[in-house]
mmCIF file with all atom_site columns, C-alpha atoms in Angstrom:
data_model
loop_
_atom_site.group_PDB
_atom_site.id
_atom_site.type_symbol
_atom_site.label_atom_id
_atom_site.label_alt_id
_atom_site.label_comp_id
_atom_site.label_asym_id
_atom_site.label_entity_id
_atom_site.label_seq_id
_atom_site.pdbx_PDB_ins_code
_atom_site.Cartn_x
_atom_site.Cartn_y
_atom_site.Cartn_z
_atom_site.occupancy
_atom_site.B_iso_or_equiv
_atom_site.pdbx_formal_charge
_atom_site.auth_seq_id
_atom_site.auth_comp_id
_atom_site.auth_asym_id
_atom_site.auth_atom_id
_atom_site.pdbx_PDB_model_num
ATOM 1   C CA . MET A 1 1   ? 60.462 -30.170 -9.969  1.00 0.00 ? 884  MET A CA 1
ATOM 2   C CA . VAL A 1 2   ? 59.553 -26.451 -9.940  1.00 0.00 ? 885  VAL A CA 1
ATOM 3   C CA . THR A 1 3   ? 62.385 -25.602 -7.509  1.00 0.00 ? 886  THR A CA 1
ATOM 4   C CA . GLU A 1 4   ? 64.861 -26.394 -10.358 1.00 0.00 ? 887  GLU A CA 1
ATOM 5   C CA . ARG A 1 5   ? 63.599 -23.294 -12.147 1.00 0.00 ? 888  ARG A CA 1
ATOM 6   C CA . ASN A 1 6   ? 64.550 -20.738 -9.617  1.00 0.00 ? 889  ASN A CA 1
ATOM 7   C CA . ALA A 1 7   ? 67.168 -19.237 -12.005 1.00 0.00 ? 890  ALA A CA 1
ATOM 8   C CA . GLU A 1 8   ? 64.629 -18.876 -14.621 1.00 0.00 ? 891  GLU A CA 1
ATOM 9   C CA . PHE A 1 9   ? 62.006 -17.511 -12.333 1.00 0.00 ? 892  PHE A CA 1
ATOM 10  C CA . PHE A 1 10  ? 64.509 -14.807 -10.995 1.00 0.00 ? 893  PHE A CA 1
ATOM 11  C CA . GLU A 1 11  ? 65.270 -13.614 -14.531 1.00 0.00 ? 894  GLU A CA 1
ATOM 12  C CA . ILE A 1 12  ? 61.546 -13.290 -15.170 1.00 0.00 ? 895  ILE A CA 1
ATOM 13  C CA . ILE A 1 13  ? 60.682 -11.472 -12.031 1.00 0.00 ? 896  ILE A CA 1
ATOM 14  C CA . LYS A 1 14  ? 63.848 -9.236  -12.544 1.00 0.00 ? 897  LYS A CA 1
ATOM 15  C CA . ASN A 1 15  ? 62.214 -8.085  -15.813 1.00 0.00 ? 898  ASN A CA 1
ATOM 16  C CA . ARG A 1 16  ? 58.658 -7.751  -14.492 1.00 0.00 ? 899  ARG A CA 1
ATOM 17  C CA . LEU A 1 17  ? 59.052 -6.217  -11.165 1.00 0.00 ? 900  LEU A CA 1
ATOM 18  C CA . ASN A 1 18  ? 60.488 -2.780  -10.128 1.00 0.00 ? 901  ASN A CA 1
ATOM 19  C CA . PRO A 1 19  ? 63.547 -2.900  -7.942  1.00 0.00 ? 902  PRO A CA 1
ATOM 20  C CA . LYS A 1 20  ? 61.621 -2.393  -4.649  1.00 0.00 ? 903  LYS A CA 1
ATOM 21  C CA . ARG A 1 21  ? 59.231 -5.266  -5.561  1.00 0.00 ? 904  ARG A CA 1
ATOM 22  C CA . LEU A 1 22  ? 62.136 -7.497  -6.574  1.00 0.00 ? 905  LEU A CA 1
ATOM 23  C CA . TYR A 1 23  ? 63.851 -6.919  -3.381  1.00 0.00 ? 906  TYR A CA 1
ATOM 24  C CA . HIS A 1 24  ? 60.689 -7.596  -1.507  1.00 0.00 ? 907  HIS A CA 1
ATOM 25  C CA . SER A 1 25  ? 60.265 -10.948 -3.423  1.00 0.00 ? 908  SER A CA 1
ATOM 26  C CA . ILE A 1 26  ? 63.792 -12.015 -2.502  1.00 0.00 ? 909  ILE A CA 1
ATOM 27  C CA . CYS A 1 27  ? 63.088 -11.162 1.111   1.00 0.00 ? 910  CYS A CA 1
ATOM 28  C CA . VAL A 1 28  ? 59.899 -13.185 1.082   1.00 0.00 ? 911  VAL A CA 1
ATOM 29  C CA . ALA A 1 29  ? 61.602 -16.111 -0.502  1.00 0.00 ? 912  ALA A CA 1
ATOM 30  C CA . GLU A 1 30  ? 64.229 -16.158 2.240   1.00 0.00 ? 913  GLU A CA 1
ATOM 31  C CA . LYS A 1 31  ? 61.690 -15.731 5.009   1.00 0.00 ? 914  LYS A CA 1
ATOM 32  C CA . ALA A 1 32  ? 59.486 -18.550 3.397   1.00 0.00 ? 915  ALA A CA 1
ATOM 33  C CA . LYS A 1 33  ? 62.511 -20.813 3.408   1.00 0.00 ? 916  LYS A CA 1
ATOM 34  C CA . HIS A 1 34  ? 63.167 -20.139 7.074   1.00 0.00 ? 917  HIS A CA 1
ATOM 35  C CA . LEU A 1 35  ? 59.566 -20.651 8.090   1.00 0.00 ? 918  LEU A CA 1
ATOM 36  C CA . ALA A 1 36  ? 59.247 -23.839 6.081   1.00 0.00 ? 919  ALA A CA 1
ATOM 37  C CA . GLU A 1 37  ? 62.329 -25.231 7.749   1.00 0.00 ? 920  GLU A CA 1
ATOM 38  C CA . LYS A 1 38  ? 61.044 -24.206 11.172  1.00 0.00 ? 921  LYS A CA 1
ATOM 39  C CA . TYR A 1 39  ? 57.507 -25.587 10.624  1.00 0.00 ? 922  TYR A CA 1
ATOM 40  C CA . GLY A 1 40  ? 58.405 -28.650 8.681   1.00 0.00 ? 923  GLY A CA 1
ATOM 41  C CA . SER A 1 41  ? 57.325 -27.904 5.075   1.00 0.00 ? 924  SER A CA 1
ATOM 42  C CA . ASP A 1 42  ? 59.120 -28.034 1.805   1.00 0.00 ? 925  ASP A CA 1
ATOM 43  C CA . VAL A 1 43  ? 62.047 -25.483 2.128   1.00 0.00 ? 926  VAL A CA 1
ATOM 44  C CA . GLU A 1 44  ? 63.072 -25.257 -1.476  1.00 0.00 ? 927  GLU A CA 1
ATOM 45  C CA . LYS A 1 45  ? 59.382 -24.956 -2.700  1.00 0.00 ? 928  LYS A CA 1
ATOM 46  C CA . ALA A 1 46  ? 58.769 -22.303 -0.117  1.00 0.00 ? 929  ALA A CA 1
ATOM 47  C CA . TYR A 1 47  ? 61.595 -20.302 -1.412  1.00 0.00 ? 930  TYR A CA 1
ATOM 48  C CA . THR A 1 48  ? 60.279 -20.697 -4.977  1.00 0.00 ? 931  THR A CA 1
ATOM 49  C CA . ALA A 1 49  ? 56.822 -19.576 -3.922  1.00 0.00 ? 932  ALA A CA 1
ATOM 50  C CA . GLY A 1 50  ? 58.119 -16.683 -2.127  1.00 0.00 ? 933  GLY A CA 1
ATOM 51  C CA . LEU A 1 51  ? 60.172 -15.646 -5.122  1.00 0.00 ? 934  LEU A CA 1
ATOM 52  C CA . VAL A 1 52  ? 57.270 -15.716 -7.612  1.00 0.00 ? 935  VAL A CA 1
ATOM 53  C CA . HIS A 1 53  ? 54.385 -14.666 -5.229  1.00 0.00 ? 936  HIS A CA 1
ATOM 54  C CA . ASP A 1 54  ? 54.267 -11.087 -6.553  1.00 0.00 ? 937  ASP A CA 1
ATOM 55  C CA . ILE A 1 55  ? 55.076 -11.869 -10.283 1.00 0.00 ? 938  ILE A CA 1
ATOM 56  C CA . MET A 1 56  ? 52.051 -9.849  -11.399 1.00 0.00 ? 939  MET A CA 1
ATOM 57  C CA . LYS A 1 57  ? 52.211 -7.070  -8.761  1.00 0.00 ? 940  LYS A CA 1
ATOM 58  C CA . ASN A 1 58  ? 53.657 -4.260  -11.191 1.00 0.00 ? 941  ASN A CA 1
ATOM 59  C CA . GLN A 1 59  ? 51.183 -5.026  -13.912 1.00 0.00 ? 942  GLN A CA 1
ATOM 60  C CA . SER A 1 60  ? 48.200 -2.863  -14.634 1.00 0.00 ? 943  SER A CA 1
ATOM 61  C CA . ALA A 1 61  ? 44.805 -3.652  -13.183 1.00 0.00 ? 944  ALA A CA 1
ATOM 62  C CA . GLU A 1 62  ? 43.485 -3.920  -16.720 1.00 0.00 ? 945  GLU A CA 1
ATOM 63  C CA . GLU A 1 63  ? 46.180 -6.494  -17.637 1.00 0.00 ? 946  GLU A CA 1
ATOM 64  C CA . MET A 1 64  ? 45.426 -8.502  -14.551 1.00 0.00 ? 947  MET A CA 1
ATOM 65  C CA . LEU A 1 65  ? 41.612 -8.459  -15.035 1.00 0.00 ? 948  LEU A CA 1
ATOM 66  C CA . GLN A 1 66  ? 42.043 -9.545  -18.746 1.00 0.00 ? 949  GLN A CA 1
ATOM 67  C CA . LEU A 1 67  ? 44.202 -12.476 -17.737 1.00 0.00 ? 950  LEU A CA 1
ATOM 68  C CA . ILE A 1 68  ? 41.589 -13.445 -15.018 1.00 0.00 ? 951  ILE A CA 1
ATOM 69  C CA . GLU A 1 69  ? 38.761 -13.118 -17.459 1.00 0.00 ? 952  GLU A CA 1
ATOM 70  C CA . ASP A 1 70  ? 40.656 -14.908 -20.258 1.00 0.00 ? 953  ASP A CA 1
ATOM 71  C CA . ASP A 1 71  ? 40.937 -17.810 -17.632 1.00 0.00 ? 954  ASP A CA 1
ATOM 72  C CA . GLY A 1 72  ? 37.203 -18.004 -17.318 1.00 0.00 ? 955  GLY A CA 1
ATOM 73  C CA . GLN A 1 73  ? 37.077 -16.601 -13.806 1.00 0.00 ? 956  GLN A CA 1
ATOM 74  C CA . VAL A 1 74  ? 34.226 -14.114 -13.086 1.00 0.00 ? 957  VAL A CA 1
ATOM 75  C CA . LEU A 1 75  ? 34.934 -11.607 -10.274 1.00 0.00 ? 958  LEU A CA 1
ATOM 76  C CA . SER A 1 76  ? 32.101 -9.483  -8.705  1.00 0.00 ? 959  SER A CA 1
ATOM 77  C CA . ASP A 1 77  ? 32.366 -5.725  -9.105  1.00 0.00 ? 960  ASP A CA 1
ATOM 78  C CA . SER A 1 78  ? 33.587 -5.291  -5.549  1.00 0.00 ? 961  SER A CA 1
ATOM 79  C CA . GLU A 1 79  ? 36.354 -7.851  -6.194  1.00 0.00 ? 962  GLU A CA 1
ATOM 80  C CA . LYS A 1 80  ? 37.429 -5.961  -9.225  1.00 0.00 ? 963  LYS A CA 1
ATOM 81  C CA . ALA A 1 81  ? 37.482 -2.795  -7.116  1.00 0.00 ? 964  ALA A CA 1
ATOM 82  C CA . ILE A 1 82  ? 39.952 -4.352  -4.613  1.00 0.00 ? 965  ILE A CA 1
ATOM 83  C CA . THR A 1 83  ? 42.821 -3.959  -7.024  1.00 0.00 ? 966  THR A CA 1
ATOM 84  C CA . VAL A 1 84  ? 45.501 -4.798  -4.426  1.00 0.00 ? 967  VAL A CA 1
ATOM 85  C CA . THR A 1 85  ? 44.201 -8.469  -4.458  1.00 0.00 ? 968  THR A CA 1
ATOM 86  C CA . LEU A 1 86  ? 44.216 -8.918  -8.201  1.00 0.00 ? 969  LEU A CA 1
ATOM 87  C CA . HIS A 1 87  ? 47.879 -9.635  -8.475  1.00 0.00 ? 970  HIS A CA 1
ATOM 88  C CA . SER A 1 88  ? 47.672 -12.797 -6.429  1.00 0.00 ? 971  SER A CA 1
ATOM 89  C CA . ILE A 1 89  ? 44.734 -14.284 -8.561  1.00 0.00 ? 972  ILE A CA 1
ATOM 90  C CA . ALA A 1 90  ? 46.467 -13.174 -11.786 1.00 0.00 ? 973  ALA A CA 1
ATOM 91  C CA . GLY A 1 91  ? 49.815 -14.371 -10.509 1.00 0.00 ? 974  GLY A CA 1
ATOM 92  C CA . GLU A 1 92  ? 48.493 -17.900 -10.042 1.00 0.00 ? 975  GLU A CA 1
ATOM 93  C CA . ILE A 1 93  ? 46.982 -17.886 -13.512 1.00 0.00 ? 976  ILE A CA 1
ATOM 94  C CA . TYR A 1 94  ? 50.215 -16.433 -15.133 1.00 0.00 ? 977  TYR A CA 1
ATOM 95  C CA . LEU A 1 95  ? 52.354 -19.079 -13.391 1.00 0.00 ? 978  LEU A CA 1
ATOM 96  C CA . ARG A 1 96  ? 50.049 -21.904 -14.541 1.00 0.00 ? 979  ARG A CA 1
ATOM 97  C CA . LYS A 1 97  ? 49.241 -20.621 -18.079 1.00 0.00 ? 980  LYS A CA 1
ATOM 98  C CA . ASN A 1 98  ? 52.467 -18.708 -19.108 1.00 0.00 ? 981  ASN A CA 1
ATOM 99  C CA . LEU A 1 99  ? 55.103 -20.522 -17.240 1.00 0.00 ? 982  LEU A CA 1
ATOM 100 C CA . ASN A 1 100 ? 53.647 -24.066 -17.051 1.00 0.00 ? 983  ASN A CA 1
ATOM 101 C CA . VAL A 1 101 ? 53.846 -24.330 -13.295 1.00 0.00 ? 984  VAL A CA 1
ATOM 102 C CA . THR A 1 102 ? 51.776 -27.384 -12.294 1.00 0.00 ? 985  THR A CA 1
ATOM 103 C CA . ASP A 1 103 ? 52.594 -27.591 -8.664  1.00 0.00 ? 986  ASP A CA 1
ATOM 104 C CA . GLU A 1 104 ? 49.077 -27.097 -6.991  1.00 0.00 ? 987  GLU A CA 1
ATOM 105 C CA . GLU A 1 105 ? 50.433 -26.311 -3.539  1.00 0.00 ? 988  GLU A CA 1
ATOM 106 C CA . LEU A 1 106 ? 52.664 -23.505 -4.924  1.00 0.00 ? 989  LEU A CA 1
ATOM 107 C CA . LEU A 1 107 ? 49.921 -22.219 -7.205  1.00 0.00 ? 990  LEU A CA 1
ATOM 108 C CA . SER A 1 108 ? 47.498 -22.134 -4.218  1.00 0.00 ? 991  SER A CA 1
ATOM 109 C CA . ALA A 1 109 ? 50.018 -20.379 -1.992  1.00 0.00 ? 992  ALA A CA 1
ATOM 110 C CA . VAL A 1 110 ? 50.446 -17.660 -4.504  1.00 0.00 ? 993  VAL A CA 1
ATOM 111 C CA . ARG A 1 111 ? 46.656 -17.308 -5.112  1.00 0.00 ? 994  ARG A CA 1
ATOM 112 C CA . TRP A 1 112 ? 45.821 -16.886 -1.352  1.00 0.00 ? 995  TRP A CA 1
ATOM 113 C CA . HIS A 1 113 ? 48.945 -14.858 -0.094  1.00 0.00 ? 996  HIS A CA 1
ATOM 114 C CA . THR A 1 114 ? 47.031 -11.639 -0.118  1.00 0.00 ? 997  THR A CA 1
ATOM 115 C CA . THR A 1 115 ? 43.540 -12.348 1.082   1.00 0.00 ? 998  THR A CA 1
ATOM 116 C CA . GLY A 1 116 ? 44.043 -15.512 3.012   1.00 0.00 ? 999  GLY A CA 1
ATOM 117 C CA . LYS A 1 117 ? 41.242 -18.012 3.156   1.00 0.00 ? 1000 LYS A CA 1
ATOM 118 C CA . GLU A 1 118 ? 39.480 -20.332 5.578   1.00 0.00 ? 1001 GLU A CA 1
ATOM 119 C CA . ASP A 1 119 ? 41.379 -23.474 6.545   1.00 0.00 ? 1002 ASP A CA 1
ATOM 120 C CA . MET A 1 120 ? 44.683 -22.776 4.776   1.00 0.00 ? 1003 MET A CA 1
ATOM 121 C CA . SER A 1 121 ? 47.333 -25.510 4.479   1.00 0.00 ? 1004 SER A CA 1
ATOM 122 C CA . LEU A 1 122 ? 50.639 -25.241 6.246   1.00 0.00 ? 1005 LEU A CA 1
ATOM 123 C CA . PHE A 1 123 ? 52.346 -24.238 3.001   1.00 0.00 ? 1006 PHE A CA 1
ATOM 124 C CA . GLU A 1 124 ? 49.751 -21.433 2.228   1.00 0.00 ? 1007 GLU A CA 1
ATOM 125 C CA . LYS A 1 125 ? 50.249 -20.052 5.831   1.00 0.00 ? 1008 LYS A CA 1
ATOM 126 C CA . ILE A 1 126 ? 53.964 -19.971 5.443   1.00 0.00 ? 1009 ILE A CA 1
ATOM 127 C CA . ILE A 1 127 ? 53.871 -17.925 2.231   1.00 0.00 ? 1010 ILE A CA 1
ATOM 128 C CA . TYR A 1 128 ? 51.155 -15.600 3.776   1.00 0.00 ? 1011 TYR A CA 1
ATOM 129 C CA . VAL A 1 129 ? 53.198 -15.078 6.917   1.00 0.00 ? 1012 VAL A CA 1
ATOM 130 C CA . ALA A 1 130 ? 56.539 -14.806 5.029   1.00 0.00 ? 1013 ALA A CA 1
ATOM 131 C CA . ASP A 1 131 ? 55.025 -11.937 3.025   1.00 0.00 ? 1014 ASP A CA 1
ATOM 132 C CA . LEU A 1 132 ? 53.796 -10.321 6.239   1.00 0.00 ? 1015 LEU A CA 1
ATOM 133 C CA . VAL A 1 133 ? 57.088 -10.454 8.078   1.00 0.00 ? 1016 VAL A CA 1
ATOM 134 C CA . SER A 1 134 ? 59.826 -10.331 5.342   1.00 0.00 ? 1017 SER A CA 1
ATOM 135 C CA . ASP A 1 135 ? 62.878 -8.417  6.276   1.00 0.00 ? 1018 ASP A CA 1
ATOM 136 C CA . ASP A 1 136 ? 61.910 -5.420  4.081   1.00 0.00 ? 1019 ASP A CA 1
ATOM 137 C CA . ARG A 1 137 ? 58.706 -4.745  5.913   1.00 0.00 ? 1020 ARG A CA 1
ATOM 138 C CA . ASP A 1 138 ? 58.805 -1.780  8.339   1.00 0.00 ? 1021 ASP A CA 1
ATOM 139 C CA . TYR A 1 139 ? 55.286 -1.148  9.547   1.00 0.00 ? 1022 TYR A CA 1
ATOM 140 C CA . PRO A 1 140 ? 54.600 -0.435  13.228  1.00 0.00 ? 1023 PRO A CA 1
ATOM 141 C CA . ASP A 1 141 ? 54.854 -3.523  15.410  1.00 0.00 ? 1024 ASP A CA 1
ATOM 142 C CA . VAL A 1 142 ? 56.663 -5.569  12.771  1.00 0.00 ? 1025 VAL A CA 1
ATOM 143 C CA . GLU A 1 143 ? 59.281 -6.788  15.148  1.00 0.00 ? 1026 GLU A CA 1
ATOM 144 C CA . GLU A 1 144 ? 56.565 -8.096  17.453  1.00 0.00 ? 1027 GLU A CA 1
ATOM 145 C CA . VAL A 1 145 ? 54.843 -9.882  14.525  1.00 0.00 ? 1028 VAL A CA 1
ATOM 146 C CA . ARG A 1 146 ? 58.164 -11.445 13.382  1.00 0.00 ? 1029 ARG A CA 1
ATOM 147 C CA . GLN A 1 147 ? 58.643 -12.800 16.900  1.00 0.00 ? 1030 GLN A CA 1
ATOM 148 C CA . LEU A 1 148 ? 55.137 -14.150 16.858  1.00 0.00 ? 1031 LEU A CA 1
ATOM 149 C CA . ALA A 1 149 ? 55.849 -15.843 13.490  1.00 0.00 ? 1032 ALA A CA 1
ATOM 150 C CA . GLU A 1 150 ? 58.633 -17.778 15.272  1.00 0.00 ? 1033 GLU A CA 1
ATOM 151 C CA . GLU A 1 151 ? 56.130 -19.037 17.884  1.00 0.00 ? 1034 GLU A CA 1
ATOM 152 C CA . ASP A 1 152 ? 52.777 -19.606 16.166  1.00 0.00 ? 1035 ASP A CA 1
ATOM 153 C CA . LEU A 1 153 ? 51.868 -19.347 12.455  1.00 0.00 ? 1036 LEU A CA 1
ATOM 154 C CA . ASP A 1 154 ? 48.067 -19.369 13.176  1.00 0.00 ? 1037 ASP A CA 1
ATOM 155 C CA . LYS A 1 155 ? 48.285 -16.449 15.598  1.00 0.00 ? 1038 LYS A CA 1
ATOM 156 C CA . THR A 1 156 ? 50.539 -14.610 13.152  1.00 0.00 ? 1039 THR A CA 1
ATOM 157 C CA . LEU A 1 157 ? 48.095 -15.272 10.297  1.00 0.00 ? 1040 LEU A CA 1
ATOM 158 C CA . LEU A 1 158 ? 45.226 -13.919 12.496  1.00 0.00 ? 1041 LEU A CA 1
ATOM 159 C CA . ARG A 1 159 ? 47.276 -10.917 13.260  1.00 0.00 ? 1042 ARG A CA 1
ATOM 160 C CA . GLY A 1 160 ? 47.786 -10.177 9.669   1.00 0.00 ? 1043 GLY A CA 1
ATOM 161 C CA . LEU A 1 161 ? 44.163 -10.667 8.782   1.00 0.00 ? 1044 LEU A CA 1
ATOM 162 C CA . SER A 1 162 ? 43.182 -8.431  11.613  1.00 0.00 ? 1045 SER A CA 1
ATOM 163 C CA . PHE A 1 163 ? 45.443 -5.669  10.550  1.00 0.00 ? 1046 PHE A CA 1
ATOM 164 C CA . THR A 1 164 ? 44.291 -5.815  6.917   1.00 0.00 ? 1047 THR A CA 1
ATOM 165 C CA . ILE A 1 165 ? 40.708 -5.525  8.162   1.00 0.00 ? 1048 ILE A CA 1
ATOM 166 C CA . GLU A 1 166 ? 41.471 -2.730  10.505  1.00 0.00 ? 1049 GLU A CA 1
ATOM 167 C CA . ASP A 1 167 ? 43.717 -0.725  8.237   1.00 0.00 ? 1050 ASP A CA 1
ATOM 168 C CA . ASN A 1 168 ? 41.145 -1.025  5.208   1.00 0.00 ? 1051 ASN A CA 1
ATOM 169 C CA . ALA A 1 169 ? 38.267 -0.105  7.530   1.00 0.00 ? 1052 ALA A CA 1
ATOM 170 C CA . LYS A 1 170 ? 40.029 2.933   8.727   1.00 0.00 ? 1053 LYS A CA 1
ATOM 171 C CA . LYS A 1 171 ? 40.539 4.073   5.203   1.00 0.00 ? 1054 LYS A CA 1
ATOM 172 C CA . HIS A 1 172 ? 37.138 3.278   4.196   1.00 0.00 ? 1055 HIS A CA 1
ATOM 173 C CA . LYS A 1 173 ? 38.324 0.709   1.665   1.00 0.00 ? 1056 LYS A CA 1
ATOM 174 C CA . LEU A 1 174 ? 36.525 -2.467  0.552   1.00 0.00 ? 1057 LEU A CA 1
ATOM 175 C CA . ILE A 1 175 ? 37.526 -5.651  2.426   1.00 0.00 ? 1058 ILE A CA 1
ATOM 176 C CA . HIS A 1 176 ? 37.687 -8.824  0.423   1.00 0.00 ? 1059 HIS A CA 1
ATOM 177 C CA . THR A 1 177 ? 35.120 -11.388 1.663   1.00 0.00 ? 1060 THR A CA 1
ATOM 178 C CA . ASP A 1 178 ? 37.881 -14.230 1.617   1.00 0.00 ? 1061 ASP A CA 1
ATOM 179 C CA . THR A 1 179 ? 39.761 -12.092 4.213   1.00 0.00 ? 1062 THR A CA 1
ATOM 180 C CA . VAL A 1 180 ? 36.750 -11.710 6.401   1.00 0.00 ? 1063 VAL A CA 1
ATOM 181 C CA . LYS A 1 181 ? 35.917 -15.464 6.182   1.00 0.00 ? 1064 LYS A CA 1
ATOM 182 C CA . ALA A 1 182 ? 39.623 -16.270 6.916   1.00 0.00 ? 1065 ALA A CA 1
ATOM 183 C CA . TYR A 1 183 ? 39.621 -13.979 10.013  1.00 0.00 ? 1066 TYR A CA 1
ATOM 184 C CA . ASN A 1 184 ? 36.366 -15.439 11.252  1.00 0.00 ? 1067 ASN A CA 1
ATOM 185 C CA . TYR A 1 185 ? 37.639 -18.914 10.665  1.00 0.00 ? 1068 TYR A CA 1
ATOM 186 C CA . TYR A 1 186 ? 40.897 -18.402 12.645  1.00 0.00 ? 1069 TYR A CA 1
ATOM 187 C CA . ALA A 1 187 ? 39.402 -16.100 15.219  1.00 0.00 ? 1070 ALA A CA 1
ATOM 188 C CA . GLU A 1 188 ? 36.987 -18.932 16.197  1.00 0.00 ? 1071 GLU A CA 1
ATOM 189 C CA . ARG A 1 189 ? 39.760 -21.454 16.565  1.00 0.00 ? 1072 ARG A CA 1
ATOM 190 C CA . ILE A 1 190 ? 42.396 -19.287 18.402  1.00 0.00 ? 1073 ILE A CA 1
ATOM 191 C CA . ARG A 1 191 ? 40.532 -18.038 21.361  1.00 0.00 ? 1074 ARG A CA 1
#
């Protein structure tokens, strides 16, 4: 089982991530474990997914794009330009190809933890929300969002998607189409 490799994964991310990102990954792992316990998902696997979710975060855009292209995936020019999302796609590939992770639920959670997607599984939501509300996060209203995460994962997910869209729009940055689709999906269901 993939959770038996946590010590190995920790050593790998310790060498791949800067200290701030390593701390963030540990915080996400702890929050994912808590949310999995609260919402009835696999606690140990949630911890593992949180630990490795940003495994490619400190790699260059060029390295991530090469890994994605070598995997046969084709990204549009706008997807390539949204470099903040590349690490989740590359992370899923790196885990699958370089570390022989075969757990599809974990791989999918890593893949979608940045953009979100329509109709996410409970496990995918837990990793997305854990990343949003981990103890190292300090954005405005984070305490309110953390409280919401204790009450309703879907509303927390929608709040995170909304923040991403608003923040990127204010900065005139591109917004990933998966994020827009996820927002519309959940906004329609959480009225």
